[in-house]
mmCIF file of the C-alpha atoms, coordinates in Angstrom:
data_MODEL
# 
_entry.id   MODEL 
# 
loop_
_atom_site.group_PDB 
_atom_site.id 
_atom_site.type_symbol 
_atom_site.label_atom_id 
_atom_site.label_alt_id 
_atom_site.label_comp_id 
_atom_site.label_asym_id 
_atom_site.label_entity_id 
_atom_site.label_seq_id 
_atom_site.pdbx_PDB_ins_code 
_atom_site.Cartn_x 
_atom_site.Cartn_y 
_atom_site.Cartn_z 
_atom_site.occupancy 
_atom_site.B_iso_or_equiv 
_atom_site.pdbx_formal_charge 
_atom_site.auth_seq_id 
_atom_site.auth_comp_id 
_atom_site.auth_asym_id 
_atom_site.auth_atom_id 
_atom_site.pdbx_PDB_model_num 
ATOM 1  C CA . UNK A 1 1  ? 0.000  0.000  0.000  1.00 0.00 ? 1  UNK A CA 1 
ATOM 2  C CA . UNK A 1 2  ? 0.915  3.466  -1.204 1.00 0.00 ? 2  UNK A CA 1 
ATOM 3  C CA . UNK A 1 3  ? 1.485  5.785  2.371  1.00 0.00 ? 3  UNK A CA 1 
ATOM 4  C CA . UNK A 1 4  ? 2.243  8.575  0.078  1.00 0.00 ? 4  UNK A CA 1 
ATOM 5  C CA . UNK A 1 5  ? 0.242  11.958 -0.063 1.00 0.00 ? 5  UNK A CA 1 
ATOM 6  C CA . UNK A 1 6  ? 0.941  15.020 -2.078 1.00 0.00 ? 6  UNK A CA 1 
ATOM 7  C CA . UNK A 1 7  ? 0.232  18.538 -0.039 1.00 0.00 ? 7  UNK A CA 1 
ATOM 8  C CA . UNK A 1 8  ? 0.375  22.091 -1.002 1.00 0.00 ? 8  UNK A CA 1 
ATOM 9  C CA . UNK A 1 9  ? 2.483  24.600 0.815  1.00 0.00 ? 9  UNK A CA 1 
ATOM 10 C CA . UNK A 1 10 ? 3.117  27.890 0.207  1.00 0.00 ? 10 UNK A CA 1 
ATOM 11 C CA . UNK A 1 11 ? 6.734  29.273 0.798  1.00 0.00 ? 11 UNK A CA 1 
ATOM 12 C CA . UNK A 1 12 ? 7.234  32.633 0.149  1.00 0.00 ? 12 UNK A CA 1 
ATOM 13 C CA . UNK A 1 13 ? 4.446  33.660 -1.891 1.00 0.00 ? 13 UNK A CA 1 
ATOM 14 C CA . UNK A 1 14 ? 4.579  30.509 -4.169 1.00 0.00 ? 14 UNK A CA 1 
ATOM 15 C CA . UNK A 1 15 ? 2.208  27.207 -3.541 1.00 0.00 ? 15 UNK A CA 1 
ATOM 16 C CA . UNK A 1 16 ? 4.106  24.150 -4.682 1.00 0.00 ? 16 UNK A CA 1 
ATOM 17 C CA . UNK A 1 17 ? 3.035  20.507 -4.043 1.00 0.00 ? 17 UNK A CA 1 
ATOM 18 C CA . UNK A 1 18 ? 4.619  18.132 -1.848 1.00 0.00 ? 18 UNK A CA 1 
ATOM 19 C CA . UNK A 1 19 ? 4.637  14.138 -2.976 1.00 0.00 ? 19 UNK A CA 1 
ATOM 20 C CA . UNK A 1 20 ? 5.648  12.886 0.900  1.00 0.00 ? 20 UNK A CA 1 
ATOM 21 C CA . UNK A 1 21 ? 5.087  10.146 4.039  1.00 0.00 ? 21 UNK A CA 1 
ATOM 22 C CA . UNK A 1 22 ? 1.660  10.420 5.717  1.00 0.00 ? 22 UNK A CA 1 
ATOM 23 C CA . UNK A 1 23 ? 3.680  10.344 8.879  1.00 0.00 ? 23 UNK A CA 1 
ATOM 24 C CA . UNK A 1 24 ? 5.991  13.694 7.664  1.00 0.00 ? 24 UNK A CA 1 
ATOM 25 C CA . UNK A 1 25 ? 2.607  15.426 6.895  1.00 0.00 ? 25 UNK A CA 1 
ATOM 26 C CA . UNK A 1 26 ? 2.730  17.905 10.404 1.00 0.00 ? 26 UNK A CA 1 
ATOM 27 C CA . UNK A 1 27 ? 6.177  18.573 10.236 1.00 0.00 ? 27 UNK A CA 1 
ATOM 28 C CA . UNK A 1 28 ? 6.401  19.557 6.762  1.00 0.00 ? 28 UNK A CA 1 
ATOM 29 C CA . UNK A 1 29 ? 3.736  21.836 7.405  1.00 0.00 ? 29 UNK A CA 1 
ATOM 30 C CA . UNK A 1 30 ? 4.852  22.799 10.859 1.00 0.00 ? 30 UNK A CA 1 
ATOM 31 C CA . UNK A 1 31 ? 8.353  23.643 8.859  1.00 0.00 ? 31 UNK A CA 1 
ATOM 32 C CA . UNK A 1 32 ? 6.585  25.653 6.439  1.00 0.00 ? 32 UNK A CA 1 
ATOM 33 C CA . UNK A 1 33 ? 5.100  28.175 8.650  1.00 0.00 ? 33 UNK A CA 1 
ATOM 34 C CA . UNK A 1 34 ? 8.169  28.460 10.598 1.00 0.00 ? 34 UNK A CA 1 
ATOM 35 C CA . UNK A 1 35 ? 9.734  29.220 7.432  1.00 0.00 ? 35 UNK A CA 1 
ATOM 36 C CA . UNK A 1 36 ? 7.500  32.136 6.723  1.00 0.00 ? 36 UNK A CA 1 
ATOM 37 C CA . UNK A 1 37 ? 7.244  33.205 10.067 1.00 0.00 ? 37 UNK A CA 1 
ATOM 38 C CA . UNK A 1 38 ? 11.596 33.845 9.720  1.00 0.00 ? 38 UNK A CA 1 
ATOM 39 C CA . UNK A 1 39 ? 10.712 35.585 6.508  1.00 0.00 ? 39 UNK A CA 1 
ATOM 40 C CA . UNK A 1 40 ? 8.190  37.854 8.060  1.00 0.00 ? 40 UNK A CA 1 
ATOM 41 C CA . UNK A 1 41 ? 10.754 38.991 10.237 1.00 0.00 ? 41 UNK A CA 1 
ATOM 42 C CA . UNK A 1 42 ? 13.525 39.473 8.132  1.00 0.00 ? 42 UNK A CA 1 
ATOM 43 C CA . UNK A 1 43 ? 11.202 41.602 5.936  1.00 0.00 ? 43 UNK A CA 1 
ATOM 44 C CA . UNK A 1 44 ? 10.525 43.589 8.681  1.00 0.00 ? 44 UNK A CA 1 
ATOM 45 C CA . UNK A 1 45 ? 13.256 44.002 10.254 1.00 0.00 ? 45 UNK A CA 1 
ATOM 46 C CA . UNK A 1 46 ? 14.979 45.084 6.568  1.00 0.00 ? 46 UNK A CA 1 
ATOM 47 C CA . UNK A 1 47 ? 12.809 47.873 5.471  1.00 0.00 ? 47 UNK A CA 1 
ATOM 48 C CA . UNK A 1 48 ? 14.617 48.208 2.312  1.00 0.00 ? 48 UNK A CA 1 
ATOM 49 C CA . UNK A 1 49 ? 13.422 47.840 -1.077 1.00 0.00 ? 49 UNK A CA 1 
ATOM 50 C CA . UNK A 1 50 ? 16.856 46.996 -2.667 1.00 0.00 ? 50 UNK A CA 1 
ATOM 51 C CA . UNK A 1 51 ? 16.551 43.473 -1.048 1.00 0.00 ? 51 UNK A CA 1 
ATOM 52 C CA . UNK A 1 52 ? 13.503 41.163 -3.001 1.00 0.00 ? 52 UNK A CA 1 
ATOM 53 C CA . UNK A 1 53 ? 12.709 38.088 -1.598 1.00 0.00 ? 53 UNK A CA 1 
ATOM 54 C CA . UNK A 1 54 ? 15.332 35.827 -2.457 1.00 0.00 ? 54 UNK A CA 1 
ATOM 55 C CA . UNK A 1 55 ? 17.594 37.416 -0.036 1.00 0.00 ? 55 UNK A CA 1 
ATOM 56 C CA . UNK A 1 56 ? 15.605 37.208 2.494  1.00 0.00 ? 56 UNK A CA 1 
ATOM 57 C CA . UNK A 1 57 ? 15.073 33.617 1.889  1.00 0.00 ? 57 UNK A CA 1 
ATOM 58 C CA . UNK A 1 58 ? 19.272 33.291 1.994  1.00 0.00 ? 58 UNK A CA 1 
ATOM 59 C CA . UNK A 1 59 ? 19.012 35.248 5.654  1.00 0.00 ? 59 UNK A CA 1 
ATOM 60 C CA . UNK A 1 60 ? 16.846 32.281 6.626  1.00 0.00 ? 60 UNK A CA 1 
ATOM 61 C CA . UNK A 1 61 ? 18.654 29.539 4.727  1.00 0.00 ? 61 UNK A CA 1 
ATOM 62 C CA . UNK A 1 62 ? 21.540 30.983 7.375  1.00 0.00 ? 62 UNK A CA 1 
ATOM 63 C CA . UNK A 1 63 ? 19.777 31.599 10.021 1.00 0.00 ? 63 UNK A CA 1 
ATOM 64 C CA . UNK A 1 64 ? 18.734 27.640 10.021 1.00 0.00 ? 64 UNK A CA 1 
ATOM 65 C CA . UNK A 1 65 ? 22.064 26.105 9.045  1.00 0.00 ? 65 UNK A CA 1 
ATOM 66 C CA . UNK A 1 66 ? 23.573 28.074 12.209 1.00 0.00 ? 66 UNK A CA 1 
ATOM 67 C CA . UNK A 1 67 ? 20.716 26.676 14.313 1.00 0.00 ? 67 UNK A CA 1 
ATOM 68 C CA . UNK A 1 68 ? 21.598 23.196 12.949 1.00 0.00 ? 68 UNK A CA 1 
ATOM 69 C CA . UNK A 1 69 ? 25.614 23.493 13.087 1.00 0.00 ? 69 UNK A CA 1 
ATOM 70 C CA . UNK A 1 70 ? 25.044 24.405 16.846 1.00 0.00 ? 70 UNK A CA 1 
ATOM 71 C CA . UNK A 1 71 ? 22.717 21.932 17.622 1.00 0.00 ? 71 UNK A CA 1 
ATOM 72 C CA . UNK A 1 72 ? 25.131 19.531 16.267 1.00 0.00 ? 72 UNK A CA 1 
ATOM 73 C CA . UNK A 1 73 ? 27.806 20.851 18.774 1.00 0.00 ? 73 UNK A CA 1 
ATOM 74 C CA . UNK A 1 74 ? 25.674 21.003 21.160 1.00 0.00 ? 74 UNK A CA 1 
ATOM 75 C CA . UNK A 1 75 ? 25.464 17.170 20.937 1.00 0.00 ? 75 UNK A CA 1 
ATOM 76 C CA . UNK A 1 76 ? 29.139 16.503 20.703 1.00 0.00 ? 76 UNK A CA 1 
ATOM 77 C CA . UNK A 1 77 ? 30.281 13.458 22.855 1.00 0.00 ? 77 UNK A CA 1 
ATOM 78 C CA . UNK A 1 78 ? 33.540 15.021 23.281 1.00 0.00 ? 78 UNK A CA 1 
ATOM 79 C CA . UNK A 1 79 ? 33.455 16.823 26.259 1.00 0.00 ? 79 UNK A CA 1 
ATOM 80 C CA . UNK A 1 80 ? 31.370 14.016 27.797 1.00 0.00 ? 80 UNK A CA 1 
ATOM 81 C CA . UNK A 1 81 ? 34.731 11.445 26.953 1.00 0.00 ? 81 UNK A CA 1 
ATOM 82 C CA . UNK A 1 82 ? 37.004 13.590 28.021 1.00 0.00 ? 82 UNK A CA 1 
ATOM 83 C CA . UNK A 1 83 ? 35.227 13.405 31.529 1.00 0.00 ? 83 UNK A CA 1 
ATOM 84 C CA . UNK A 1 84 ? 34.738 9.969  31.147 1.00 0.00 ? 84 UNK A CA 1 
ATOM 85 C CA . UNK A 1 85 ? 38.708 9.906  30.986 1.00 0.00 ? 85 UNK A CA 1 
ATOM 86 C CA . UNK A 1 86 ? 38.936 12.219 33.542 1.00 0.00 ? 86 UNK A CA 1 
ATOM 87 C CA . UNK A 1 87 ? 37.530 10.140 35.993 1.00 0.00 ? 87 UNK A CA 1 
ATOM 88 C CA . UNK A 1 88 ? 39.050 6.758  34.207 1.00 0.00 ? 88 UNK A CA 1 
ATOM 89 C CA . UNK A 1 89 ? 42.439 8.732  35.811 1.00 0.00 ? 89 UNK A CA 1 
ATOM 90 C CA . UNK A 1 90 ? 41.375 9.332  39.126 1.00 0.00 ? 90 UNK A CA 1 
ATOM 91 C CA . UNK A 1 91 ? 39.853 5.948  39.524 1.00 0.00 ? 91 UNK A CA 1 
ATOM 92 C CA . UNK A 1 92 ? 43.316 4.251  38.349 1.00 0.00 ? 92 UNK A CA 1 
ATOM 93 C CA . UNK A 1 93 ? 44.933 6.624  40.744 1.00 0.00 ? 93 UNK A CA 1 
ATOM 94 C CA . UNK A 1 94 ? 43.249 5.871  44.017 1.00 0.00 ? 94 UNK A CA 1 
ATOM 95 C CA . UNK A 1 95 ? 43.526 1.680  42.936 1.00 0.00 ? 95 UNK A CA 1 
ATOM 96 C CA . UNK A 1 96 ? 47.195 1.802  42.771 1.00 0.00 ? 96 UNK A CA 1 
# 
């Protein structure tokens, strides 16, 4: 059985349809309107009519791949191992 669906969304003034998962049906849609919410604000917060749309969509495009790099950092074992080791030390320390 097909679990397909197609949906319309509208990003940035344009409606263009979706062929996804049932399941991915909310967040797509949740993504979408956070999407244009970003791009209200950037075109508010820019009151300038040298900028069109496009580069407000790239302030968003960055805005998101920031959020996502430091997410990713945020989530970085490393410090956690290097605790880990830490204590690995001290433990081997008091045994001896």
């Amino acid at each position: 059985m097909d679990d397909k669906m197609t949906i319309k969304l509208n990003l940035a003034g344009k409606e263009y349809p979706l062929r996804i998962e049932r399941e991915e049906e909310q967040n797509m849609r949740l993504a979408a309107k956070l999407l244009e919410s970003k791009l209200s604000q950037y075109q508010g917060h820019f009151d300038d009519n040298k900028l069109d749309v496009k580069d407000f969509l790239s302030f968003v495009a960055l805005q998101f791949a920031y959020e996502y790099v430091k997410l990713n950092e945020d989530k970085s074992i490393e410090p956690l191992l290097e605790k880990i080791q830490d204590l690995n030390t001290d433990l081997e320390s008091f045994l001896r």
